[in-house]
mmCIF file of C-alpha atoms in Angstrom:
data_model
loop_
_atom_site.group_PDB
_atom_site.id
_atom_site.type_symbol
_atom_site.label_atom_id
_atom_site.label_comp_id
_atom_site.label_asym_id
_atom_site.label_seq_id
_atom_site.Cartn_x
_atom_site.Cartn_y
_atom_site.Cartn_z
ATOM 1 C CA MET A 22 0.206 -0.148 0.183
ATOM 2 C CA ARG A 23 2.384 2.356 0.963
ATOM 3 C CA ASP A 24 4.351 1.344 -2.426
ATOM 4 C CA GLU A 25 1.176 2.394 -4.425
ATOM 5 C CA LYS A 26 1.359 5.832 -2.775
ATOM 6 C CA LYS A 27 5.014 6.259 -3.299
ATOM 7 C CA ILE A 28 4.052 5.404 -6.790
ATOM 8 C CA LEU A 29 0.925 7.787 -7.018
ATOM 9 C CA LEU A 30 3.263 10.433 -5.657
ATOM 10 C CA VAL A 31 6.009 10.820 -8.162
ATOM 11 C CA VAL A 32 3.616 10.415 -10.864
ATOM 12 C CA GLN A 33 1.804 13.419 -9.998
ATOM 13 C CA SER A 34 4.979 15.498 -9.594
ATOM 14 C CA ILE A 35 5.999 14.463 -13.105
ATOM 15 C CA LEU A 36 2.792 15.611 -14.426
ATOM 16 C CA SER A 37 2.855 18.934 -12.467
ATOM 17 C CA PHE A 38 6.641 19.420 -13.757
ATOM 18 C CA ALA A 39 5.488 18.523 -17.075
ATOM 19 C CA MET A 40 2.512 21.379 -17.028
ATOM 20 C CA LEU A 41 5.124 24.013 -15.694
ATOM 21 C CA LEU A 42 7.700 23.363 -18.342
ATOM 22 C CA GLY A 43 4.454 23.460 -21.060
ATOM 23 C CA PHE A 44 3.781 27.058 -19.682
ATOM 24 C CA VAL A 45 7.064 28.277 -19.766
ATOM 25 C CA ALA A 46 7.282 27.445 -23.778
ATOM 26 C CA CYS A 47 3.654 29.284 -24.362
ATOM 27 C CA ALA A 48 5.156 32.422 -22.564
ATOM 28 C CA SER A 49 8.382 32.386 -24.218
ATOM 29 C CA ALA A 50 6.833 31.835 -27.786
ATOM 30 C CA THR A 51 4.466 34.409 -27.026
ATOM 31 C CA PRO A 52 6.003 37.425 -28.248
ATOM 32 C CA THR A 53 6.354 40.845 -25.925
ATOM 33 C CA PRO A 54 4.067 43.834 -27.384
ATOM 34 C CA GLU A 55 5.996 46.907 -28.204
ATOM 35 C CA ARG A 56 5.436 50.020 -26.337
ATOM 36 C CA ALA A 57 3.727 52.419 -28.332
ATOM 37 C CA PRO A 58 6.294 55.333 -29.058
ATOM 38 C CA PHE A 59 4.889 58.479 -26.726
ATOM 39 C CA PRO A 60 3.286 61.077 -28.359
ATOM 40 C CA THR A 61 5.075 64.079 -29.277
ATOM 41 C CA ARG A 62 4.526 67.674 -30.032
ATOM 42 C CA ALA A 63 4.118 68.333 -34.295
ATOM 43 C CA GLN A 64 7.104 70.111 -35.232
ATOM 44 C CA PRO A 65 6.361 73.708 -36.953
ATOM 45 C CA GLN A 66 7.224 72.583 -40.481
ATOM 46 C CA ASP A 67 4.465 69.501 -40.013
ATOM 47 C CA HIS A 68 1.828 71.827 -38.766
ATOM 48 C CA ALA A 69 2.581 74.457 -41.116
ATOM 49 C CA HIS A 70 2.414 71.993 -43.824
ATOM 50 C CA GLN A 71 -0.947 70.313 -43.169
ATOM 51 C CA ALA A 72 -2.537 73.606 -42.555
ATOM 52 C CA LEU A 73 -1.354 75.153 -45.797
ATOM 53 C CA THR A 74 -2.675 71.899 -47.619
ATOM 54 C CA ASP A 75 -5.821 72.505 -45.932
ATOM 55 C CA ALA A 76 -6.065 75.974 -47.007
ATOM 56 C CA LEU A 77 -5.492 75.488 -50.693
ATOM 57 C CA ALA A 78 -7.965 72.704 -50.602
ATOM 58 C CA GLU A 79 -10.311 74.721 -48.927
ATOM 59 C CA LEU A 80 -9.608 77.368 -51.737
ATOM 60 C CA GLU A 81 -9.600 75.262 -54.729
ATOM 61 C CA TYR A 82 -13.320 74.157 -54.101
ATOM 62 C CA ASP A 83 -14.287 77.389 -53.377
ATOM 63 C CA LEU A 84 -12.960 78.919 -56.361
ATOM 64 C CA MET A 85 -14.090 75.933 -58.650
ATOM 65 C CA GLN A 86 -17.731 76.561 -56.864
ATOM 66 C CA ALA A 87 -17.436 80.045 -58.136
ATOM 67 C CA ARG A 88 -16.488 79.061 -61.647
ATOM 68 C CA SER A 89 -19.198 76.281 -62.074
ATOM 69 C CA LEU A 90 -21.477 79.067 -60.805
ATOM 70 C CA LEU A 91 -19.968 81.838 -63.472
ATOM 71 C CA VAL A 92 -20.064 79.397 -66.583
ATOM 72 C CA PHE A 93 -23.502 78.894 -66.076
ATOM 73 C CA MET A 94 -24.505 82.598 -65.881
ATOM 74 C CA ALA A 95 -22.356 83.310 -68.892
ATOM 75 C CA LYS A 96 -24.798 80.515 -70.804
ATOM 76 C CA ALA A 97 -27.516 81.603 -69.498
ATOM 77 C CA ASP A 98 -30.479 83.098 -72.139
ATOM 78 C CA ALA A 99 -31.739 85.635 -69.400
ATOM 79 C CA VAL A 100 -28.641 86.754 -69.130
ATOM 80 C CA ARG A 101 -27.402 86.617 -72.718
ATOM 81 C CA GLY A 102 -30.678 87.948 -73.820
ATOM 82 C CA GLU A 103 -31.832 91.929 -73.883
ATOM 83 C CA SER A 104 -34.495 91.858 -71.328
ATOM 84 C CA LYS A 105 -32.909 93.561 -68.157
ATOM 85 C CA SER A 106 -35.379 92.643 -66.149
ATOM 86 C CA GLU A 107 -35.324 88.885 -66.528
ATOM 87 C CA CYS A 108 -31.534 89.100 -66.094
ATOM 88 C CA GLU A 109 -31.871 90.476 -62.680
ATOM 89 C CA THR A 110 -34.987 88.471 -61.585
ATOM 90 C CA PHE A 111 -33.107 85.058 -62.552
ATOM 91 C CA ILE A 112 -29.391 86.674 -60.487
ATOM 92 C CA ARG A 113 -31.124 87.863 -57.586
ATOM 93 C CA LYS A 114 -32.517 83.970 -57.433
ATOM 94 C CA LEU A 115 -28.913 82.919 -57.624
ATOM 95 C CA LEU A 116 -27.655 84.966 -55.273
ATOM 96 C CA LYS A 117 -30.563 83.775 -52.640
ATOM 97 C CA THR A 118 -28.850 80.204 -53.342
ATOM 98 C CA ASN A 119 -25.407 81.554 -53.300
ATOM 99 C CA PRO A 120 -25.112 83.831 -50.390
ATOM 100 C CA GLN A 121 -21.097 83.503 -50.104
ATOM 101 C CA TYR A 122 -20.945 86.449 -52.633
ATOM 102 C CA THR A 123 -21.609 90.012 -52.030
ATOM 103 C CA GLN A 124 -23.523 90.455 -55.775
ATOM 104 C CA LEU A 125 -23.468 88.871 -58.931
ATOM 105 C CA GLY A 126 -23.774 90.853 -62.241
ATOM 106 C CA ALA A 127 -23.004 90.912 -65.996
ATOM 107 C CA ALA A 128 -20.888 93.812 -67.889
ATOM 108 C CA THR A 129 -21.158 94.333 -71.371
ATOM 109 C CA PRO A 130 -17.312 94.600 -73.483
ATOM 110 C CA ASN A 131 -16.807 98.154 -71.671
ATOM 111 C CA GLY A 132 -17.023 97.301 -68.272
ATOM 112 C CA ILE A 133 -21.042 98.637 -67.528
ATOM 113 C CA LEU A 134 -23.104 96.685 -65.438
ATOM 114 C CA TYR A 135 -26.365 95.965 -67.505
ATOM 115 C CA CYS A 136 -27.278 93.411 -65.270
ATOM 116 C CA ASP A 137 -26.880 93.217 -61.473
ATOM 117 C CA SER A 138 -28.310 91.724 -58.569
ATOM 118 C CA GLU A 139 -28.186 94.738 -56.469
ATOM 119 C CA THR A 140 -30.538 97.862 -56.948
ATOM 120 C CA ARG A 141 -28.695 101.125 -57.582
ATOM 121 C CA ALA A 142 -29.641 104.639 -58.662
ATOM 122 C CA ARG A 143 -26.869 105.456 -61.261
ATOM 123 C CA GLN A 144 -24.530 103.569 -63.922
ATOM 124 C CA VAL A 145 -21.730 101.236 -62.231
ATOM 125 C CA SER A 146 -18.802 100.611 -64.243
ATOM 126 C CA VAL A 147 -16.282 97.633 -63.777
ATOM 127 C CA ALA A 148 -13.718 98.666 -66.247
ATOM 128 C CA ASP A 149 -11.383 99.607 -63.613
ATOM 129 C CA ARG A 150 -11.167 96.373 -62.105
ATOM 130 C CA LEU A 151 -8.514 94.205 -62.613
ATOM 131 C CA TYR A 152 -10.391 90.907 -62.776
ATOM 132 C CA PHE A 153 -11.771 92.480 -65.186
ATOM 133 C CA SER A 154 -8.968 93.542 -67.497
ATOM 134 C CA ARG A 155 -8.041 90.024 -66.677
ATOM 135 C CA VAL A 156 -10.761 88.289 -68.285
ATOM 136 C CA ILE A 157 -10.767 90.448 -71.072
ATOM 137 C CA SER A 158 -7.483 89.388 -72.252
ATOM 138 C CA GLU A 159 -7.715 85.753 -70.887
ATOM 139 C CA HIS A 160 -11.277 84.896 -71.704
ATOM 140 C CA ASP A 161 -11.027 81.909 -68.782
ATOM 141 C CA PHE A 162 -11.906 82.161 -65.295
ATOM 142 C CA VAL A 163 -9.919 85.313 -63.582
ATOM 143 C CA VAL A 164 -8.989 85.857 -59.871
ATOM 144 C CA GLY A 165 -8.724 89.538 -59.271
ATOM 145 C CA GLU A 166 -7.724 91.556 -56.395
ATOM 146 C CA TYR A 167 -9.487 93.078 -53.119
ATOM 147 C CA VAL A 168 -11.928 95.313 -53.666
ATOM 148 C CA ILE A 169 -14.748 97.089 -51.702
ATOM 149 C CA GLY A 170 -17.722 96.680 -53.715
ATOM 150 C CA ARG A 171 -19.175 100.184 -55.018
ATOM 151 C CA VAL A 172 -23.144 99.186 -54.618
ATOM 152 C CA THR A 173 -22.607 96.910 -51.640
ATOM 153 C CA LEU A 174 -19.545 98.594 -49.797
ATOM 154 C CA ALA A 175 -18.646 94.786 -48.693
ATOM 155 C CA PRO A 176 -14.540 93.908 -48.840
ATOM 156 C CA SER A 177 -14.274 90.945 -51.379
ATOM 157 C CA MET A 178 -12.381 88.935 -53.987
ATOM 158 C CA GLY A 179 -12.881 89.835 -57.413
ATOM 159 C CA LEU A 180 -14.024 87.073 -59.513
ATOM 160 C CA ALA A 181 -15.245 86.820 -63.537
ATOM 161 C CA PHE A 182 -15.808 84.906 -66.421
ATOM 162 C CA PRO A 183 -16.280 85.893 -70.150
ATOM 163 C CA ILE A 184 -19.491 85.731 -71.778
ATOM 164 C CA LEU A 185 -18.412 84.549 -75.777
ATOM 165 C CA ASN A 186 -20.138 84.540 -78.713
ATOM 166 C CA ALA A 187 -20.202 81.482 -81.445
ATOM 167 C CA ASP A 188 -16.935 83.131 -82.757
ATOM 168 C CA LYS A 189 -15.489 83.214 -79.518
ATOM 169 C CA SER A 190 -15.600 86.973 -79.228
ATOM 170 C CA LEU A 191 -16.457 88.632 -76.195
ATOM 171 C CA ARG A 192 -20.076 89.668 -75.590
ATOM 172 C CA GLY A 193 -19.653 90.776 -71.976
ATOM 173 C CA VAL A 194 -18.410 89.682 -68.404
ATOM 174 C CA VAL A 195 -19.846 87.974 -65.419
ATOM 175 C CA ILE A 196 -18.761 88.949 -62.017
ATOM 176 C CA ALA A 197 -19.233 87.255 -58.879
ATOM 177 C CA PRO A 198 -16.941 89.027 -55.998
ATOM 178 C CA LEU A 199 -16.864 86.612 -52.840
ATOM 179 C CA LYS A 200 -17.338 87.935 -49.637
ATOM 180 C CA LEU A 201 -14.058 88.118 -47.593
ATOM 181 C CA SER A 202 -16.332 87.629 -44.301
ATOM 182 C CA TRP A 203 -17.393 84.356 -45.601
ATOM 183 C CA LEU A 204 -14.135 82.858 -46.846
ATOM 184 C CA ALA A 205 -12.783 83.939 -43.214
ATOM 185 C CA GLN A 206 -15.190 81.847 -41.467
ATOM 186 C CA ARG A 207 -14.188 79.029 -43.697
ATOM 187 C CA PHE A 208 -10.815 79.557 -42.569
ATOM 188 C CA SER A 209 -11.534 79.473 -39.126
ATOM 189 C CA GLU A 210 -12.076 75.939 -38.904
ATOM 190 C CA ILE A 211 -8.746 74.824 -40.223
ATOM 191 C CA ASN A 212 -6.492 74.136 -37.187
ATOM 192 C CA ILE A 213 -3.677 76.281 -36.283
ATOM 193 C CA PRO A 214 -2.327 76.945 -32.579
ATOM 194 C CA VAL A 215 -3.780 80.163 -31.238
ATOM 195 C CA THR A 216 -0.017 82.115 -31.775
ATOM 196 C CA GLY A 217 -0.198 80.579 -35.407
ATOM 197 C CA GLU A 218 -1.256 83.231 -38.904
ATOM 198 C CA MET A 219 -2.585 82.491 -42.021
ATOM 199 C CA LEU A 220 -2.359 84.860 -44.688
ATOM 200 C CA VAL A 221 -4.271 84.756 -48.050
ATOM 201 C CA ILE A 222 -2.947 87.694 -50.640
ATOM 202 C CA ASP A 223 -3.500 89.056 -53.728
ATOM 203 C CA THR A 224 -0.813 90.175 -56.644
ATOM 204 C CA TYR A 225 -0.360 93.804 -55.094
ATOM 205 C CA GLY A 226 0.275 92.342 -51.618
ATOM 206 C CA ASN A 227 -3.326 93.437 -50.032
ATOM 207 C CA LEU A 228 -4.653 91.120 -47.361
ATOM 208 C CA LEU A 229 -7.580 88.796 -48.518
ATOM 209 C CA LEU A 230 -7.843 87.361 -45.336
ATOM 210 C CA ARG A 231 -5.706 87.067 -42.320
ATOM 211 C CA ASP A 232 -6.678 84.337 -39.307
ATOM 212 C CA PRO A 233 -6.869 85.419 -36.564
ATOM 213 C CA ASP A 234 -8.449 88.632 -36.473
ATOM 214 C CA ALA A 235 -9.542 88.610 -39.913
ATOM 215 C CA THR A 236 -12.207 91.866 -39.920
ATOM 216 C CA ASP A 237 -9.045 94.080 -38.656
ATOM 217 C CA TRP A 238 -6.940 92.894 -41.575
ATOM 218 C CA PHE A 239 -9.132 92.697 -44.598
ATOM 219 C CA GLY A 240 -7.297 95.127 -47.397
ATOM 220 C CA LYS A 241 -4.225 96.219 -45.324
ATOM 221 C CA ASN A 242 -1.155 95.658 -47.550
ATOM 222 C CA ILE A 243 1.603 93.712 -46.546
ATOM 223 C CA SER A 244 4.167 93.828 -49.723
ATOM 224 C CA GLU A 245 6.619 95.541 -47.697
ATOM 225 C CA THR A 246 6.737 92.991 -44.955
ATOM 226 C CA PRO A 247 9.430 90.149 -44.811
ATOM 227 C CA ILE A 248 6.680 87.388 -45.364
ATOM 228 C CA GLY A 249 4.658 89.769 -47.841
ATOM 229 C CA ASN A 250 7.668 90.130 -50.181
ATOM 230 C CA ALA A 251 8.931 86.209 -50.278
ATOM 231 C CA MET A 252 5.231 85.567 -51.030
ATOM 232 C CA LEU A 253 5.245 87.964 -53.603
ATOM 233 C CA THR A 254 8.166 87.259 -54.986
ATOM 234 C CA LYS A 255 8.562 83.408 -54.636
ATOM 235 C CA ILE A 256 4.726 82.768 -54.719
ATOM 236 C CA GLN A 257 5.878 78.685 -53.242
ATOM 237 C CA GLY A 258 8.198 78.218 -50.452
ATOM 238 C CA SER A 259 8.983 78.379 -46.794
ATOM 239 C CA GLY A 260 11.341 79.582 -43.868
ATOM 240 C CA GLU A 261 11.343 81.621 -40.959
ATOM 241 C CA PHE A 262 9.757 85.190 -41.391
ATOM 242 C CA ALA A 263 8.375 88.260 -39.765
ATOM 243 C CA GLY A 264 4.951 87.587 -39.937
ATOM 244 C CA ALA A 265 2.061 90.243 -40.678
ATOM 245 C CA ASP A 266 1.940 91.286 -37.318
ATOM 246 C CA GLY A 267 5.921 91.558 -37.152
ATOM 247 C CA GLU A 268 6.143 88.100 -34.952
ATOM 248 C CA THR A 269 8.609 85.611 -36.394
ATOM 249 C CA ARG A 270 7.433 82.083 -37.174
ATOM 250 C CA TYR A 271 8.323 79.133 -39.426
ATOM 251 C CA TYR A 272 5.902 79.440 -42.848
ATOM 252 C CA GLU A 273 4.930 77.922 -45.588
ATOM 253 C CA PHE A 274 2.908 79.035 -48.468
ATOM 254 C CA ALA A 275 1.925 78.761 -52.342
ATOM 255 C CA SER A 276 -1.054 79.652 -54.779
ATOM 256 C CA PRO A 277 -4.057 77.282 -55.369
ATOM 257 C CA GLN A 278 -3.951 75.834 -59.176
ATOM 258 C CA ALA A 279 -7.390 77.703 -59.786
ATOM 259 C CA ALA A 280 -6.191 80.780 -59.095
ATOM 260 C CA ARG A 281 -2.992 80.751 -61.413
ATOM 261 C CA LYS A 282 -0.902 82.445 -58.827
ATOM 262 C CA ASN A 283 -3.331 85.682 -58.479
ATOM 263 C CA LEU A 284 -3.790 84.322 -54.807
ATOM 264 C CA ILE A 285 -0.881 83.270 -52.573
ATOM 265 C CA VAL A 286 -1.425 81.438 -49.189
ATOM 266 C CA ALA A 287 0.662 81.408 -45.842
ATOM 267 C CA VAL A 288 0.421 79.802 -42.756
ATOM 268 C CA GLY A 289 2.880 80.598 -40.090
ATOM 269 C CA ILE A 290 3.549 78.407 -37.038
ATOM 270 C CA LYS A 291 5.491 79.489 -33.920
ATOM 271 C CA LYS A 292 8.808 76.943 -32.992
#
């Protein structure tokens, strides 16, 4: 009987040892999970590049939307016809569904508005606007400069498209100035630090937008500032510059393709 108990104890010991060996083997075969790297603060270059990418994408979309609207207007019978009342009824309806523009209108080849979404008591000419001279020479969608509307008195960015005859000769010009207050609201959704700066300038160096504090900066010329001069001379680039407010930041800047170098966007991030 004692011998049987000894044999039973030996068997139990062997089984326990075998189970222990199996556990150790399984544990050693299981790879140790790698520790996730500790998140680091985004570098100014990375942050500026991402914010600039977002800003350019926003402008590309806004400009292509404007182009589609202007093409639609240029082909519309109401705009190409002889009835001023029909034309103005048509574009006023368009403006209600496109409130991002200060006004919509159509001008003769000499710049006189013959159709306007705004009620006015006098004849208005846009012949001296940069967008008008550009569309006359390029016969395509164009981006102009910072303007204050003669009828609306609102700060805007001039946009225009030609009305062409069948032989491609110029019949007129349709316009859709983009509200800078609306654009500022769109840009405010782009993520940058509170110490950062976003700029959009025309070819004169006039600010179409500065974020933050957009409304305080509309129309201010920054062509003589280090960042403004770099934007105007290089169109695309990066580096450390004193910004519109005099603060030094790392900036990246470029022009949206739809603007054909007539707008330049910059994003600056403090180090």
